[in-house]
Tab-separated table of C-alpha atoms in Angstrom:
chain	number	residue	atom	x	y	z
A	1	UNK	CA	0.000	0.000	0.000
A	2	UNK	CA	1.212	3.309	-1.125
A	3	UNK	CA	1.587	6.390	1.245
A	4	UNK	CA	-1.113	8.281	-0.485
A	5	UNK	CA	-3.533	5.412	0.279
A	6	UNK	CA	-2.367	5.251	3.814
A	7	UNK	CA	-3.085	9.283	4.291
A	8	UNK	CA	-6.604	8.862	2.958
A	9	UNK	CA	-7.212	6.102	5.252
A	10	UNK	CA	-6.375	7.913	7.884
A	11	UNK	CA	-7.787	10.802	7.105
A	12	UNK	CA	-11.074	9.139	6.581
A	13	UNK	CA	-10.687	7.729	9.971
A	14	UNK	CA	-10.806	11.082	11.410
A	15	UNK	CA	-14.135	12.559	12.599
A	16	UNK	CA	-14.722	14.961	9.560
A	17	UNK	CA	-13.749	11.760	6.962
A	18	UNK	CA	-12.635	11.472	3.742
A	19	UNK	CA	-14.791	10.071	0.911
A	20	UNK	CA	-13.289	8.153	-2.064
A	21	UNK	CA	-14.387	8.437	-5.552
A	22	UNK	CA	-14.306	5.931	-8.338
A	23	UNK	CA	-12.613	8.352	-10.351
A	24	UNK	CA	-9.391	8.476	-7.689
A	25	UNK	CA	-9.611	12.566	-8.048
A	26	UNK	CA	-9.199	13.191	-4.456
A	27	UNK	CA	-5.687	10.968	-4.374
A	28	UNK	CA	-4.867	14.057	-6.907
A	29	UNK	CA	-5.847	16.369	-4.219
A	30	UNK	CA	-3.561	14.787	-1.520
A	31	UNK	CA	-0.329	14.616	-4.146
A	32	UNK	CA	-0.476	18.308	-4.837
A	33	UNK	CA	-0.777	19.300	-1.249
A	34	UNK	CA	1.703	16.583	0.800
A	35	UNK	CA	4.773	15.276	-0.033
A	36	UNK	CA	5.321	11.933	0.547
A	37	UNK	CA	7.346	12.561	3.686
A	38	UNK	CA	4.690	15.345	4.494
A	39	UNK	CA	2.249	12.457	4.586
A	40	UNK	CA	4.272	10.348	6.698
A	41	UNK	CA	4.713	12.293	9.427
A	42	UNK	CA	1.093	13.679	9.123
A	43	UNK	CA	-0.199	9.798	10.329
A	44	UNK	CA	1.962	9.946	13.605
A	45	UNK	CA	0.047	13.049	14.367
A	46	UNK	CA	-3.633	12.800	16.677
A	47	UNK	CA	-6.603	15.003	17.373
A	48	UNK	CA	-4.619	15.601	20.450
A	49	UNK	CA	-2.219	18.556	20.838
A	50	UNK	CA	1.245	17.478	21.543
A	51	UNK	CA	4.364	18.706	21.618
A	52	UNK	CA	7.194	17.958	18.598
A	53	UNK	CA	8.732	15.445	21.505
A	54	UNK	CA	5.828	13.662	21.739
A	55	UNK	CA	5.268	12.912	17.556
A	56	UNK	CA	9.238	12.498	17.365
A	57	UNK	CA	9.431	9.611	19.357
A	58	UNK	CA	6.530	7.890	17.989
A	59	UNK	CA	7.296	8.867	14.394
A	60	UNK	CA	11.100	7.548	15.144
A	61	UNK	CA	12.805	10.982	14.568
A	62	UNK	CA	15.081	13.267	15.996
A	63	UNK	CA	13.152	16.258	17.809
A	64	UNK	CA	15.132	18.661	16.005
A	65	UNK	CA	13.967	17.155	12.706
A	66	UNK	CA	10.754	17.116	14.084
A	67	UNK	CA	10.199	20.405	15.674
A	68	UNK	CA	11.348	21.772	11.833
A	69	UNK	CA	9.132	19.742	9.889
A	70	UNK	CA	5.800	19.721	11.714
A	71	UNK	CA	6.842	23.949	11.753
A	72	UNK	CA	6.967	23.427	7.955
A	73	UNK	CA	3.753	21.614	7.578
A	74	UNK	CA	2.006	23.801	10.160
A	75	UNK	CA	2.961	26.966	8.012
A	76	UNK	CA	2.010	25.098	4.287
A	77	UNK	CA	-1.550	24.325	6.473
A	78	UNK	CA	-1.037	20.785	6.306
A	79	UNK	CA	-1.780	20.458	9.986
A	80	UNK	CA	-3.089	22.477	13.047
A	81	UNK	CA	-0.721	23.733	15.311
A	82	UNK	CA	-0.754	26.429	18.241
A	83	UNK	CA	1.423	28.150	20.882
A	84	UNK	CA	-0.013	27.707	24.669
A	85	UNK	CA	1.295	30.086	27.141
A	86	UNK	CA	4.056	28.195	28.020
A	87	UNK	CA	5.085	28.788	24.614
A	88	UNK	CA	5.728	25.287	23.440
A	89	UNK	CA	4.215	24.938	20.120
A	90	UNK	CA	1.581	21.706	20.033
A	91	UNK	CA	0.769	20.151	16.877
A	92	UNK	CA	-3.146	18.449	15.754
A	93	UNK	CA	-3.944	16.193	12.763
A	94	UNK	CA	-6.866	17.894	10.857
A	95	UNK	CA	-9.522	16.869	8.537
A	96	UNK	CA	-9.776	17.264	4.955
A	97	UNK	CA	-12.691	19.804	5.503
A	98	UNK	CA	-13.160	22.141	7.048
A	99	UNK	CA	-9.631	21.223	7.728
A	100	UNK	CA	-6.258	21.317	5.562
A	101	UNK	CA	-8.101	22.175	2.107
A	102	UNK	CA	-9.512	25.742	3.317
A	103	UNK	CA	-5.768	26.368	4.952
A	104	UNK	CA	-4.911	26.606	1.318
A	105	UNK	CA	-6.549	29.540	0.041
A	106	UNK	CA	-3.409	31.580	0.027
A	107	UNK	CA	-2.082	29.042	-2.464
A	108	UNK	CA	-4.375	27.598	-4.463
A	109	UNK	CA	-4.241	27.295	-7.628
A	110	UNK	CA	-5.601	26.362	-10.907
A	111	UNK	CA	-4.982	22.687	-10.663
A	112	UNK	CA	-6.064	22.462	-7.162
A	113	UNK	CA	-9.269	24.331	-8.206
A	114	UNK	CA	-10.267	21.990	-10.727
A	115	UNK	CA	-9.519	18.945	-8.856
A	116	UNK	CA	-11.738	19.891	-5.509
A	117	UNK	CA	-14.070	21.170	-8.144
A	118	UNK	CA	-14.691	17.867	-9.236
A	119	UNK	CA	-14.227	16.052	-5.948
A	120	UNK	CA	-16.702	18.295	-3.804
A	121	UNK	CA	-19.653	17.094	-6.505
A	122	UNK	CA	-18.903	13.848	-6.466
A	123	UNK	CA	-19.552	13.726	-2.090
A	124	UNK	CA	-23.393	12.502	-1.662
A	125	UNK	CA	-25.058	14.629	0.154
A	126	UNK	CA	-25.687	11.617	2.840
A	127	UNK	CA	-22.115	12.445	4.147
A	128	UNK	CA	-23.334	15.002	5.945
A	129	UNK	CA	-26.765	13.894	7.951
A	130	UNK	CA	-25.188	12.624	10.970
A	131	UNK	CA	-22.974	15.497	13.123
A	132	UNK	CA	-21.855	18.049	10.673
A	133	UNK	CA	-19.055	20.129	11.001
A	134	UNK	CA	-20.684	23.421	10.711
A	135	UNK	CA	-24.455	24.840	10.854
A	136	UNK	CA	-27.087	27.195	9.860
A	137	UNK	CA	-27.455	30.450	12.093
A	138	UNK	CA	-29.755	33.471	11.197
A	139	UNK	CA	-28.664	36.524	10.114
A	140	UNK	CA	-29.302	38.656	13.151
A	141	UNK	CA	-31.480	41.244	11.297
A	142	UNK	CA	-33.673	38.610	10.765
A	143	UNK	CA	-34.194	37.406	14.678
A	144	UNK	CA	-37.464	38.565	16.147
A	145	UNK	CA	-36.875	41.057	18.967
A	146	UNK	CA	-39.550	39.350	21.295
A	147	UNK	CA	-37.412	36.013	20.590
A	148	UNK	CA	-35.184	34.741	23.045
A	149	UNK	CA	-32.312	33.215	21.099
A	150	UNK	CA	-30.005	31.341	22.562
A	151	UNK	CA	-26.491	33.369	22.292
A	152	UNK	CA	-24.608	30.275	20.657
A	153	UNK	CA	-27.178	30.883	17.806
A	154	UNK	CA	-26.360	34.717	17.144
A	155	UNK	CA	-23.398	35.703	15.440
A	156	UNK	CA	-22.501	38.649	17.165
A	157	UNK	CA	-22.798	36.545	20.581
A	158	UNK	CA	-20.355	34.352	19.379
A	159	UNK	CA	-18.077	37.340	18.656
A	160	UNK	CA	-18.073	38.253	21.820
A	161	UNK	CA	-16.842	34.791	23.469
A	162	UNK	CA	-13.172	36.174	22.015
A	163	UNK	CA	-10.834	39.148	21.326
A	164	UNK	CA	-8.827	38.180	18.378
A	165	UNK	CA	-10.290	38.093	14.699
A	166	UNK	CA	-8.605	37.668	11.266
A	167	UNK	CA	-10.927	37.637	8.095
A	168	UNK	CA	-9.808	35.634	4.795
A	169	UNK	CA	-11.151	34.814	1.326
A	170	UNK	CA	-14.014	32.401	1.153
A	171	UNK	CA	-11.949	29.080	-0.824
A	172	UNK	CA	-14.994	28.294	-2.349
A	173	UNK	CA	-15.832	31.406	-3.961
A	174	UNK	CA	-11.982	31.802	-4.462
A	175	UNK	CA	-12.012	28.232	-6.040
A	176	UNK	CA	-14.715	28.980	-8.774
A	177	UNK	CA	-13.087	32.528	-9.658
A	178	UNK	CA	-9.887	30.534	-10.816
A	179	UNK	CA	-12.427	28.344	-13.027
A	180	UNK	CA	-14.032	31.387	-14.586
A	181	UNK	CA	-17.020	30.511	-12.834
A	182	UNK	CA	-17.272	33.188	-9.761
A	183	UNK	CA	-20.273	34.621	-8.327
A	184	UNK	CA	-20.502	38.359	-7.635
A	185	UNK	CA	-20.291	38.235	-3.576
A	186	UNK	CA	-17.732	39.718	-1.929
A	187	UNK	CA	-14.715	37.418	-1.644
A	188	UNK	CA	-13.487	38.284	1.724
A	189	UNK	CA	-15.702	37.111	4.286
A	190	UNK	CA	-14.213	34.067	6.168
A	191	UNK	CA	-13.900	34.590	10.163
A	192	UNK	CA	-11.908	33.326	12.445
A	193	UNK	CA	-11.411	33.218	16.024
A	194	UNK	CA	-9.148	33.031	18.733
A	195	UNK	CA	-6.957	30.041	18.308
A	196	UNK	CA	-7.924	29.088	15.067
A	197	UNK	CA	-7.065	33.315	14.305
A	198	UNK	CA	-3.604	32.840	15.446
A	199	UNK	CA	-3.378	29.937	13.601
A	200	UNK	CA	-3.860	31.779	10.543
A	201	UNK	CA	-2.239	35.197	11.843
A	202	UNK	CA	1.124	32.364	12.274
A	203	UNK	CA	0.682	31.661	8.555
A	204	UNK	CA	-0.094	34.374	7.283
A	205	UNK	CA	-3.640	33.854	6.027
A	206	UNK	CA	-5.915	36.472	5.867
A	207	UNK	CA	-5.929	39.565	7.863
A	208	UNK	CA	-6.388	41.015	11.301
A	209	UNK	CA	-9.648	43.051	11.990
A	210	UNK	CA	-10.939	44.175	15.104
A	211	UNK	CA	-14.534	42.997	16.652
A	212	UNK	CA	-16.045	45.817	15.251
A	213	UNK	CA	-14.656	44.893	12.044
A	214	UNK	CA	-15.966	41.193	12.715
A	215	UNK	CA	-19.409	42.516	13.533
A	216	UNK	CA	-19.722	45.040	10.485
A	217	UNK	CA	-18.956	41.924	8.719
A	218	UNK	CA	-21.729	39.884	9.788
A	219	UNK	CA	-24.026	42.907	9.065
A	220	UNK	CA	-22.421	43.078	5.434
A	221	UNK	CA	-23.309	39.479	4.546
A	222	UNK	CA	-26.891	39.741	5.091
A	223	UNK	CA	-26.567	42.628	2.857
A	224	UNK	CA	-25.219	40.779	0.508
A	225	UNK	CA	-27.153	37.515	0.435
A	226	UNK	CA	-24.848	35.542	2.200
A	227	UNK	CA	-25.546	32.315	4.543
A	228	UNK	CA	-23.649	32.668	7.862
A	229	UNK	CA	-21.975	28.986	8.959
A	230	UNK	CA	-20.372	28.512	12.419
A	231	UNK	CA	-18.577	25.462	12.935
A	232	UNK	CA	-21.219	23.494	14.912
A	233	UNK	CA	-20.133	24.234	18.396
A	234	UNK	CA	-21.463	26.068	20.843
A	235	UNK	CA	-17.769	28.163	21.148
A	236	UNK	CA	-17.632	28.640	17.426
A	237	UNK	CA	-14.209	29.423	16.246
A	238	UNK	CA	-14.764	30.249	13.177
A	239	UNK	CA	-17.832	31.842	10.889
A	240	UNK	CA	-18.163	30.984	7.178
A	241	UNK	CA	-20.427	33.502	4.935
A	242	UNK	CA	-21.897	31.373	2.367
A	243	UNK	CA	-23.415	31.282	-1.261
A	244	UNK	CA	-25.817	28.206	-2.904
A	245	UNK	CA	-23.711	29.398	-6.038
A	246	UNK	CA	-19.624	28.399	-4.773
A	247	UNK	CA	-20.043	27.240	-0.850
A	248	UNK	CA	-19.368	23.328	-1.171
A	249	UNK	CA	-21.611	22.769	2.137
A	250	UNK	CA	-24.487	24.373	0.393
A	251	UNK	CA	-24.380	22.911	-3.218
A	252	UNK	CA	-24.046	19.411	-1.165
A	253	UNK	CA	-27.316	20.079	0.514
A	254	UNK	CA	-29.323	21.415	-2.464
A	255	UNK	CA	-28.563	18.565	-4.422
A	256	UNK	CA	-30.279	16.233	-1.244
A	257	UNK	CA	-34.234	16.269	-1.629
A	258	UNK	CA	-34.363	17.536	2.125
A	259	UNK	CA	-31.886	19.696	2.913
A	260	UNK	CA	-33.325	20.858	6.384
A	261	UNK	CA	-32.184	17.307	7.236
A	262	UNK	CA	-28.497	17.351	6.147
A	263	UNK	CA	-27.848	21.104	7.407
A	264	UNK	CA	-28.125	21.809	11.301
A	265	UNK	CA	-30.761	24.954	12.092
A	266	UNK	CA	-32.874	25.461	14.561
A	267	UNK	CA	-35.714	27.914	13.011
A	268	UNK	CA	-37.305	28.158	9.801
A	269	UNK	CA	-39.401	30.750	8.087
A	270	UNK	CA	-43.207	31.375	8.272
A	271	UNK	CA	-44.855	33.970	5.789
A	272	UNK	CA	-47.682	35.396	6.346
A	273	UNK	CA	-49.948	35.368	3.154
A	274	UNK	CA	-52.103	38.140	4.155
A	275	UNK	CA	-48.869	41.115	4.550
A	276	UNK	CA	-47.291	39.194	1.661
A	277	UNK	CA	-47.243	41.321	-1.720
A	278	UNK	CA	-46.080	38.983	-3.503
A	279	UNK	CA	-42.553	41.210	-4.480
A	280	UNK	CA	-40.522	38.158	-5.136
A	281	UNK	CA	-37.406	39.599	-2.846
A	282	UNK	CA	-37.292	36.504	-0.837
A	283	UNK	CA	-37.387	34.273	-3.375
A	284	UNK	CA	-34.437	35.690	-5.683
A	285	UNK	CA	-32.238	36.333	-1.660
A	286	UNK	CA	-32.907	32.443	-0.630
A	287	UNK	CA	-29.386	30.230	-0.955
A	288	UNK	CA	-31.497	27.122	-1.119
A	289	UNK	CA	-34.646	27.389	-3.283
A	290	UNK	CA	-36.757	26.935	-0.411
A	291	UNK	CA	-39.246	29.932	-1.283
A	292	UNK	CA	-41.164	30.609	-3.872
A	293	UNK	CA	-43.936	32.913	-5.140
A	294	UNK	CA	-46.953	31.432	-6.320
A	295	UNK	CA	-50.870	31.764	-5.847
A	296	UNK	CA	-50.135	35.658	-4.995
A	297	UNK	CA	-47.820	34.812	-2.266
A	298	UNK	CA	-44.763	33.508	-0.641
A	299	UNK	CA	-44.509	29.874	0.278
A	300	UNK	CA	-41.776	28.397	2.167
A	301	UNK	CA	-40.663	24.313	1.624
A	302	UNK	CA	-40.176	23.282	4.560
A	303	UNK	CA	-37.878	20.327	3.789
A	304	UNK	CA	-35.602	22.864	2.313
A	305	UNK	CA	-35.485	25.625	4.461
A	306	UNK	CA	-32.595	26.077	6.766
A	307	UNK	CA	-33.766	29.123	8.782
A	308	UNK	CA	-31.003	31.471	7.316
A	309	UNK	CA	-33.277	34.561	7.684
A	310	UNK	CA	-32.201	36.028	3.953
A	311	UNK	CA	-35.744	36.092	3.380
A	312	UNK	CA	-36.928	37.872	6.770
A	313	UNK	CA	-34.260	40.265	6.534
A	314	UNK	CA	-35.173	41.738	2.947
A	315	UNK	CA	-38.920	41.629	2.808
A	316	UNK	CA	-40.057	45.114	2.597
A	317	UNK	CA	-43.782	43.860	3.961
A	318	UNK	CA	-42.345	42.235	7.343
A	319	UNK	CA	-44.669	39.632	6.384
A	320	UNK	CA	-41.665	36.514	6.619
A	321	UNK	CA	-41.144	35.521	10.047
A	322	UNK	CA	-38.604	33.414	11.932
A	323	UNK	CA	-39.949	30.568	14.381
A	324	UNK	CA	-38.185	28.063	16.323
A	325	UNK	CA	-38.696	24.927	15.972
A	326	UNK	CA	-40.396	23.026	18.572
A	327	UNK	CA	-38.214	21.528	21.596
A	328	UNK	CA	-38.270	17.372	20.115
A	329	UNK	CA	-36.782	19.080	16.689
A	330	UNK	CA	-33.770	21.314	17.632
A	331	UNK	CA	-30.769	19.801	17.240
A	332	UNK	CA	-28.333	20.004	20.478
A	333	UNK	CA	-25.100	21.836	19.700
A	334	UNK	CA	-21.479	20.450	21.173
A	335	UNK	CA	-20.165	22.492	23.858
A	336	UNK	CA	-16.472	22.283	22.307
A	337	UNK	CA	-14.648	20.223	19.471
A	338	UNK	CA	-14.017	17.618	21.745
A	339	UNK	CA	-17.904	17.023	21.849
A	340	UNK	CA	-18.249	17.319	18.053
A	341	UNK	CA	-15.442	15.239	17.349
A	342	UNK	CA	-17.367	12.311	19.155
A	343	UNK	CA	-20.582	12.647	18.189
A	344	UNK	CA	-19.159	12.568	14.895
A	345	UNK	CA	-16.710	9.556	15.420
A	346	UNK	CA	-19.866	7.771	16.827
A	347	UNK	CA	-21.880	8.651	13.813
A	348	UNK	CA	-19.819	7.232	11.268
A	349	UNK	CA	-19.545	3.913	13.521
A	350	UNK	CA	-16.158	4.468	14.490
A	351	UNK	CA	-16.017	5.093	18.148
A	352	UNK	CA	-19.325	3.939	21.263
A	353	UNK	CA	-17.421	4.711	24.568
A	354	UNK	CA	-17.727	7.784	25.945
A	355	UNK	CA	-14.497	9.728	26.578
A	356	UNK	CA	-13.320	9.183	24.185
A	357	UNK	CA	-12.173	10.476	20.490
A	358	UNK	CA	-12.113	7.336	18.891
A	359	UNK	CA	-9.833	4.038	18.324
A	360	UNK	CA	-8.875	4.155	14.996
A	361	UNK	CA	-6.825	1.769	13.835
A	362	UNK	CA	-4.220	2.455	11.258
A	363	UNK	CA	-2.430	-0.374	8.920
A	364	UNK	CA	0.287	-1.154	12.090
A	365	UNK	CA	-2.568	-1.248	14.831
A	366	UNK	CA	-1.280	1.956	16.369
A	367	UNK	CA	-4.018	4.336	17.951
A	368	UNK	CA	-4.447	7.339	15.539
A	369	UNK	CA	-6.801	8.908	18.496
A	370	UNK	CA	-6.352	8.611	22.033
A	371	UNK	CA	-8.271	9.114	25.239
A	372	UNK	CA	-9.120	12.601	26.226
């Protein structure tokens, strides 16, 4: 077994997974981004921070050869790394997506484009109904004042759980503008927060803004149509602003016959036919064909509405509403990534006790995740 094959059985052992194709597209994917010795050393890392001693020993290294190649690999965004305050660096594996793939929208190119261009359509949307990475919040124009939200499902509440922001360009909208295929929305909208912001601060992705900045951001995508996405935790550390036309996440879920079941939300949209005037506003804003005018008014599809708020936020008749759905329906949010990471390990079938972040297995038997 070749080290490519090794890496995407290990990769598809993590949490997030990594689907194969017939067509072998996504083996393309992993040659243009890791070296062969990039991919070894990637397997001896775990979901678990640790220190370059730590992966030396097990990868059968020096730590001075270690300490500069994880460095390396950290910078190229082949894995996560951070600095704790006792300033020893600690080093993660990471997924595919939203992992190692979006680290490389500084670099991407036209080859890399075309290749996740044709891997992302091939992933069936079933990949995604059990734990998702990421979810659905409304745009907070769109949240009824009388409503008491939750602050995990606000964006500007989850700005405020940290103090350190950098903004990037979207990779999917970034992806489709090297194919000649772009959309027209802004480019520059990915968040992120706190650790994951240093992460890209240390590698020089993106940009530093302030909270303010983050905030005016938020407002900014509802202006422009777009879909906000926090990873699905309750302390989100980062905020996608999506589009049905580029965002991977979104064209996966449109092409499912019930996308409300595939994407995490807890509201959806109620219009009410008597205000409605039938302007058409929501239905040209909505990311996921979920609305449409007919009969003289708005009607919502309720199998395909994520509760977004797109259509709330623009209709000049404040006759689109958001509601919560009732208790039995909302899905509960992970506190932390340690939470997602096993729900999602025990959705694919890969991990039942709890405590821990799976027993994966790699070719040798080793543990690829340990106990928490």
């Amino acid at each position: 077994m070749d080290t490519y094959e090794k890496l995407a059985i290990f990769l598809d052992r993590l949490p997030g997974g990594f689907y194969r194709t017939e067509s072998g597209v996504e083996m393309r994917i992993l040659k243009r981004i890791f070296s062969e010795k990039d991919a070894e050393l990637a397997m001896h890392l775990t979901l678990i921070a640790e220190d370059a001693r730590v992966i030396a020993r097990r990868a059968g290294i020096s730590v001075e050869e270690a300490e500069r190649r994880l460095e390396s690999m950290a910078r190229r965004g082949l894995i996560f790394s951070f600095v704790p305050s006792d300033g020893l660096p600690r080093y993660m594996a990471t997924h595919f997506a939203v992992g190692f793939y979006e680290y490389q929208v500084g670099t991407m190119d036209e080859g890399l484009a075309h290749d996740a261009d044709k891997y992302l359509v091939q992933i069936p949307p079933e990949e995604w109904e059990e734990a998702p990475q990421i979810r659905t919040i409304p745009v907070g124009e769109s949240i009824p004042a009388q409503l008491e939200v939750i602050s995990y499902e606000q964006g500007e509440a989850l700005l405020e759980r940290h103090s350190r922001f950098r903004v990037s360009p979207c990779i999917c909208r970034k992806k489709n503008q090297l194919l000649g295929k772009g959309c027209d929305k802004p480019l520059e909208t990915c968040l992120t927060m706190g650790s994951a912001a240093d992460y890209y601060e240390r590698n020089g992705i993106g940009r530093a803004i302030t909270k303010e900045e983050a905030q005016a951001l938020l407002h900014e995508a509802n202006e422009a149509g777009l879909v906000l996405q926090p990873s699905n935790t309750q302390e989100a550390g980062f905020i996608c602003a999506c589009c049905g036309d580029c965002c991977g996440v979104l064209q996966l879920a449109k092409r499912h016959p019930q996308p409300a079941s595939v994407l995490i939300s807890n509201f959806f949209a109620r219009v009410d036919t008597e205000l409605c005037s039938a302007c058409g506003d929501c239905e040209f804003r909505c990311q996921m064909e979920a609305i449409g005018v007919d009969n003289g008014y708005a009607e919502v599809d309720l199998v395909r509405c994520i509760g977004c708020g797109l259509c709330v936020s623009t209709c000049p008749e404040e006759a689109v509403t958001l509601v919560e759905k009732p208790r039995h329906e909302r899905a509960a949010i992970p506190k932390d990534d340690e939470e997602l990471y096993i729900d999602m390990l025990r959705a694919r079938g890969l991990v039942t006790t709890p405590g821990l972040v799976g027993m994966v297995v790699r070719s040798k038997g080793d543990r690829v995740l340990t106990k928490l």
